[in-house]
Short mmCIF file of C-alpha atoms in Angstrom, two decimals:
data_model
loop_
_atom_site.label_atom_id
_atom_site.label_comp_id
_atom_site.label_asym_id
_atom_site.label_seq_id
_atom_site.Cartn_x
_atom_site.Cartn_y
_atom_site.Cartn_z
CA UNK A 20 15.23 -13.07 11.07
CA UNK A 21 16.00 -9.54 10.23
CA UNK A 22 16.27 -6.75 12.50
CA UNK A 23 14.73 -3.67 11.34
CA UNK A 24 16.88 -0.60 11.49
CA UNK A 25 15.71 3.22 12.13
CA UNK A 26 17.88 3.85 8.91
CA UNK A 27 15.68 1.32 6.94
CA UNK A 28 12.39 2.37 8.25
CA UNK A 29 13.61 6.15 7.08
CA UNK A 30 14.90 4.84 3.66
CA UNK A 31 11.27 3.32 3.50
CA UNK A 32 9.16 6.03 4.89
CA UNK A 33 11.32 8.18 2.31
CA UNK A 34 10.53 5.81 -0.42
CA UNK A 35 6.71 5.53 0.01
CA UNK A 36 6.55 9.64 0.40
CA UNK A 37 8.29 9.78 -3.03
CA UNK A 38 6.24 7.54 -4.50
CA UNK A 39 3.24 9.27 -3.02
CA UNK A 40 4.20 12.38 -4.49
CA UNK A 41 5.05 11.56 -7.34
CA UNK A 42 1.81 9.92 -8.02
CA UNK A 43 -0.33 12.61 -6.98
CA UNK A 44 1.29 14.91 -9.29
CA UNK A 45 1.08 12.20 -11.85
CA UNK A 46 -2.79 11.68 -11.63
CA UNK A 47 -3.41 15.78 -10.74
CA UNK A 48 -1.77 16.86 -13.57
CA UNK A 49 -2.94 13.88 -16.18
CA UNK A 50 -6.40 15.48 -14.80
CA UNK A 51 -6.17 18.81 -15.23
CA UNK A 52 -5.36 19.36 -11.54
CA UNK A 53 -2.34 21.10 -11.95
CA UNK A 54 1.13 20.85 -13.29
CA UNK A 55 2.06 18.68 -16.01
CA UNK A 56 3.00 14.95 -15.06
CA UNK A 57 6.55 14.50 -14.58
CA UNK A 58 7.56 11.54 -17.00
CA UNK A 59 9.77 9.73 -14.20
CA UNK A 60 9.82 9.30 -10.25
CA UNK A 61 11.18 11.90 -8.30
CA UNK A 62 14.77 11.29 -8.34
CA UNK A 63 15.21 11.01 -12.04
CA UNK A 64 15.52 7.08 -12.06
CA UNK A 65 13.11 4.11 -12.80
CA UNK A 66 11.16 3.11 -9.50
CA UNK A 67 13.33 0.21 -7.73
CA UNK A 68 11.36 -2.79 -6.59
CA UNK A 69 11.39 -2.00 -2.99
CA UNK A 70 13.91 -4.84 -0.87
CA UNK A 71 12.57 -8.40 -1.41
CA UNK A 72 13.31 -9.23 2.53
CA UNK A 73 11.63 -7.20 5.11
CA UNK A 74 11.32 -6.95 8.86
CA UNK A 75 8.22 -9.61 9.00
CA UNK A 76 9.28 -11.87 6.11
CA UNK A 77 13.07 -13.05 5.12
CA UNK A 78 13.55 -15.95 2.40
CA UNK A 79 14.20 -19.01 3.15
CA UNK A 80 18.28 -19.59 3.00
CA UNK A 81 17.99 -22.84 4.56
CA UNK A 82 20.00 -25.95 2.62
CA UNK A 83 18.93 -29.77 2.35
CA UNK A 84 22.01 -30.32 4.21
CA UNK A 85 20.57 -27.62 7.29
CA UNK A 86 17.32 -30.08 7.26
CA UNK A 87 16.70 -31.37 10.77
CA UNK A 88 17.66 -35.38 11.38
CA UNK A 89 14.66 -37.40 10.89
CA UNK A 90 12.99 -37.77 14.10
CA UNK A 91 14.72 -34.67 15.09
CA UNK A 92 12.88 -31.77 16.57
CA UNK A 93 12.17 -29.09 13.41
CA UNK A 94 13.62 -25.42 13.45
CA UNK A 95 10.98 -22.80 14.63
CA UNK A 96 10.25 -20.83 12.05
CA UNK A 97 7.87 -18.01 11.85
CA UNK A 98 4.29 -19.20 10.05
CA UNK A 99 3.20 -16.19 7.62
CA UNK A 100 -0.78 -17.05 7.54
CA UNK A 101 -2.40 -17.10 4.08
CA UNK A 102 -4.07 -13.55 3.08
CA UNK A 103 -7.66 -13.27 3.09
CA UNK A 104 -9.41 -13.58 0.17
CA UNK A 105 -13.47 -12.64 -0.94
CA UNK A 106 -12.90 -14.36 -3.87
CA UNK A 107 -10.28 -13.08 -6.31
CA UNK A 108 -10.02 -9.46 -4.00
CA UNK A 109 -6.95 -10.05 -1.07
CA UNK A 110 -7.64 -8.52 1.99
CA UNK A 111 -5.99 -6.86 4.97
CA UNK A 112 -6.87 -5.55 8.05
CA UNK A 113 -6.83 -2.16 9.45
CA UNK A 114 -4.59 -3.14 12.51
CA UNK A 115 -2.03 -4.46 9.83
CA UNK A 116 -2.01 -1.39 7.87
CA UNK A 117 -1.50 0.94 10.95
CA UNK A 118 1.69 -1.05 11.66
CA UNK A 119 2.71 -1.25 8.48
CA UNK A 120 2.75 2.31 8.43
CA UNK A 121 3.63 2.61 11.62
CA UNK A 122 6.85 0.65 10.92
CA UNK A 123 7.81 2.65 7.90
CA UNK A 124 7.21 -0.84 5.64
CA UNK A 125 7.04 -0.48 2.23
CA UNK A 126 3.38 0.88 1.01
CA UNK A 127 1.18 2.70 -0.91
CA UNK A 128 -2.21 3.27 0.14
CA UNK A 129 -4.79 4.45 -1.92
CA UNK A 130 -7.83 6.18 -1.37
CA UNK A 131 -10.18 4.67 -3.97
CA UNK A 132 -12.92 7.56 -2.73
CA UNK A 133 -13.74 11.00 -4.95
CA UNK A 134 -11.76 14.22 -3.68
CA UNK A 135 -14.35 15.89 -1.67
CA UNK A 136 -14.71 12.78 0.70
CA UNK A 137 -10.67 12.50 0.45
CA UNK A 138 -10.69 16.15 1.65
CA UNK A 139 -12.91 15.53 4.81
CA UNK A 140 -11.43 13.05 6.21
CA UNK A 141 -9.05 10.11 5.05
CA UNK A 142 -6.07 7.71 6.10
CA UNK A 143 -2.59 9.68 6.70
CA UNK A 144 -0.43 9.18 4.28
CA UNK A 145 -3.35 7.94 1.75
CA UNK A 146 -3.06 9.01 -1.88
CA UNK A 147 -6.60 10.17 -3.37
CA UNK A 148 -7.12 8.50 -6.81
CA UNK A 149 -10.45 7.58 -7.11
CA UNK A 150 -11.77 4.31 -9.09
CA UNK A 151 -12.80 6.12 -12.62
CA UNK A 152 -9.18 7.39 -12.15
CA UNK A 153 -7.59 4.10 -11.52
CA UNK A 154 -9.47 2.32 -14.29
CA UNK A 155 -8.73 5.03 -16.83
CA UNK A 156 -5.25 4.93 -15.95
CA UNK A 157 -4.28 1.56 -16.76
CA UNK A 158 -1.00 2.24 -14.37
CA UNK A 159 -0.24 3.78 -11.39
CA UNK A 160 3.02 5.84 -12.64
CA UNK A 161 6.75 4.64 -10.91
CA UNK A 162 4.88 2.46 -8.70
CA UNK A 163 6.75 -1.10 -9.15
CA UNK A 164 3.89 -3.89 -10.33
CA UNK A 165 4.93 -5.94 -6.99
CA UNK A 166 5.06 -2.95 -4.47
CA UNK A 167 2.37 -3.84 -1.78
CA UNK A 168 -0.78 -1.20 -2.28
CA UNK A 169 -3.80 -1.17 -0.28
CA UNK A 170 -6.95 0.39 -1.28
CA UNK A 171 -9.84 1.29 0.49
CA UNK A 172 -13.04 3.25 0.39
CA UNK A 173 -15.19 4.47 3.17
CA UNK A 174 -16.79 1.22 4.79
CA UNK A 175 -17.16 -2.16 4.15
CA UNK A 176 -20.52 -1.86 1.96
CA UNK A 177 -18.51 0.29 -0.31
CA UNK A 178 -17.80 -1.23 -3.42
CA UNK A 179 -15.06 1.31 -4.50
CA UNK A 180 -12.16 -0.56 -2.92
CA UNK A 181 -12.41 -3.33 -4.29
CA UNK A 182 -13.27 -2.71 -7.96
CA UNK A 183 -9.81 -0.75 -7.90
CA UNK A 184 -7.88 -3.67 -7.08
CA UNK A 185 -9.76 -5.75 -9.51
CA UNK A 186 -8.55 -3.08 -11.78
CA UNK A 187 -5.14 -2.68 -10.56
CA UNK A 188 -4.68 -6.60 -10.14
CA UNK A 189 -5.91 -6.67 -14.07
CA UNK A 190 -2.86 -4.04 -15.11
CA UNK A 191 -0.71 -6.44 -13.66
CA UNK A 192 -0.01 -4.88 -10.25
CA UNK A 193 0.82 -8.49 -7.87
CA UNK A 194 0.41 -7.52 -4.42
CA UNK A 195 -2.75 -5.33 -4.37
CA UNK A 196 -5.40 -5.20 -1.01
CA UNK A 197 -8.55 -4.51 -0.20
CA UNK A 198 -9.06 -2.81 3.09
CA UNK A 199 -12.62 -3.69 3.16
CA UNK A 200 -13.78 -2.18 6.63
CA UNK A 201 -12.98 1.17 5.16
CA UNK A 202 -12.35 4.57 6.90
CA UNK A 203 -15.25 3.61 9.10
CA UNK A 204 -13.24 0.77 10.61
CA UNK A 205 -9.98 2.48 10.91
CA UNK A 206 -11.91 4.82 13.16
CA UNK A 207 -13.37 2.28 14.61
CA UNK A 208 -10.39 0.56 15.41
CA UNK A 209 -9.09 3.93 17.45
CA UNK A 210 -6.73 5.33 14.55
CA UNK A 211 -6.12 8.79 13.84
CA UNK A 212 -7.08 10.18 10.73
CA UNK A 213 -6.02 13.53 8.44
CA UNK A 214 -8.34 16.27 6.38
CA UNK A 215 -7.34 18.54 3.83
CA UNK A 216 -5.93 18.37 0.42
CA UNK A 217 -2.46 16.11 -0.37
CA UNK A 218 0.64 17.66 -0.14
CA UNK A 219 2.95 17.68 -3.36
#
């Protein structure tokens, strides 16, 4: 298993910061919210797929030939648990988002809400594109289609969330979650939360 390095978890941090940016001047300035939107991410290059192995997942290198004896006692490998599903809407929990972040793992998290609730209180980090937004879109620009997103709204009654990654699994994003308790149950959970406008 691979051990995660400060270096990577800066790389990443870096990455998801760039890719935040970038799509908040993307959607501000497709909206009238500002400048123009730039044509291509940040650093002048097509988004890169982020790393396919990460600190809490590595592929399976293992040969028929490394395959325990019969009888033999079977390696220990880590069991990655099926997401949650509500039908065809993944889920995640709050208290794996705050580590992700935490971590510096690879992810976008989007704040499905409109920009006077994003203002007053949302998720660090969190981009504001709210669902009219996201549908009109049809893409979230530079963000690779299999770059882990999580959306969320403000509680788990709120329907916001996960219309967007309905809409966001239907452009052909692959790795798109709900974060159904919300803002509510981030707070809930103890985890601090920003105000104000983005940066970028």
């Amino acid at each position: 298993m691979g051990v995660s390095r400060p270096q990577d978890r800066s790389r990443q941090t870096g990455r998801r910061a760039q890719l935040a940016a970038f799509l908040t001047a993307s959607f501000l300035g497709a909206c009238g919210g500002g400048a123009s939107a730039p044509s291509r991410p940040p650093d002048g290059q097509p988004a890169a797929a982020p790393s396919a192995a990460t600190p809490d997942v590595q592929p399976s290198t293992a040969s028929a030939a490394e395959a325990p004896p019969a009888g033999g006692a079977a390696r220990s490998e880590p069991v990655v648990p099926a997401p949650a599903a509500d039908g065809d809407v993944l889920l995640v929990d709050v208290t794996e988002v705050n580590e992700k972040l935490a971590a510096g793992a690879p992810l976008l998290v989007l704040d499905a809400r409109g920009r006077a609730d994003y203002e007053l209180e949302h998720l660090p980090g969190a981009v504001n594109v709210p669902l009219p937004k996201i549908a009109a879109a049809g893409q979230l620009p530079g963000v690779p289609h299999d770059y882990e997103i999580v959306v969320y709204c403000s509680a788990e009654t709120c329907p916001l969330s996960r219309e967007a990654v309905r809409a966001l699994t239907g452009f052909g994003y692959t790795n798109v979650k709900d974060m159904r308790a919300g803002l509510v149950g981030w707070k809930q959970a103890g985890f601090e939360t920003a105000r104000g406008k983005e940066r970028g």
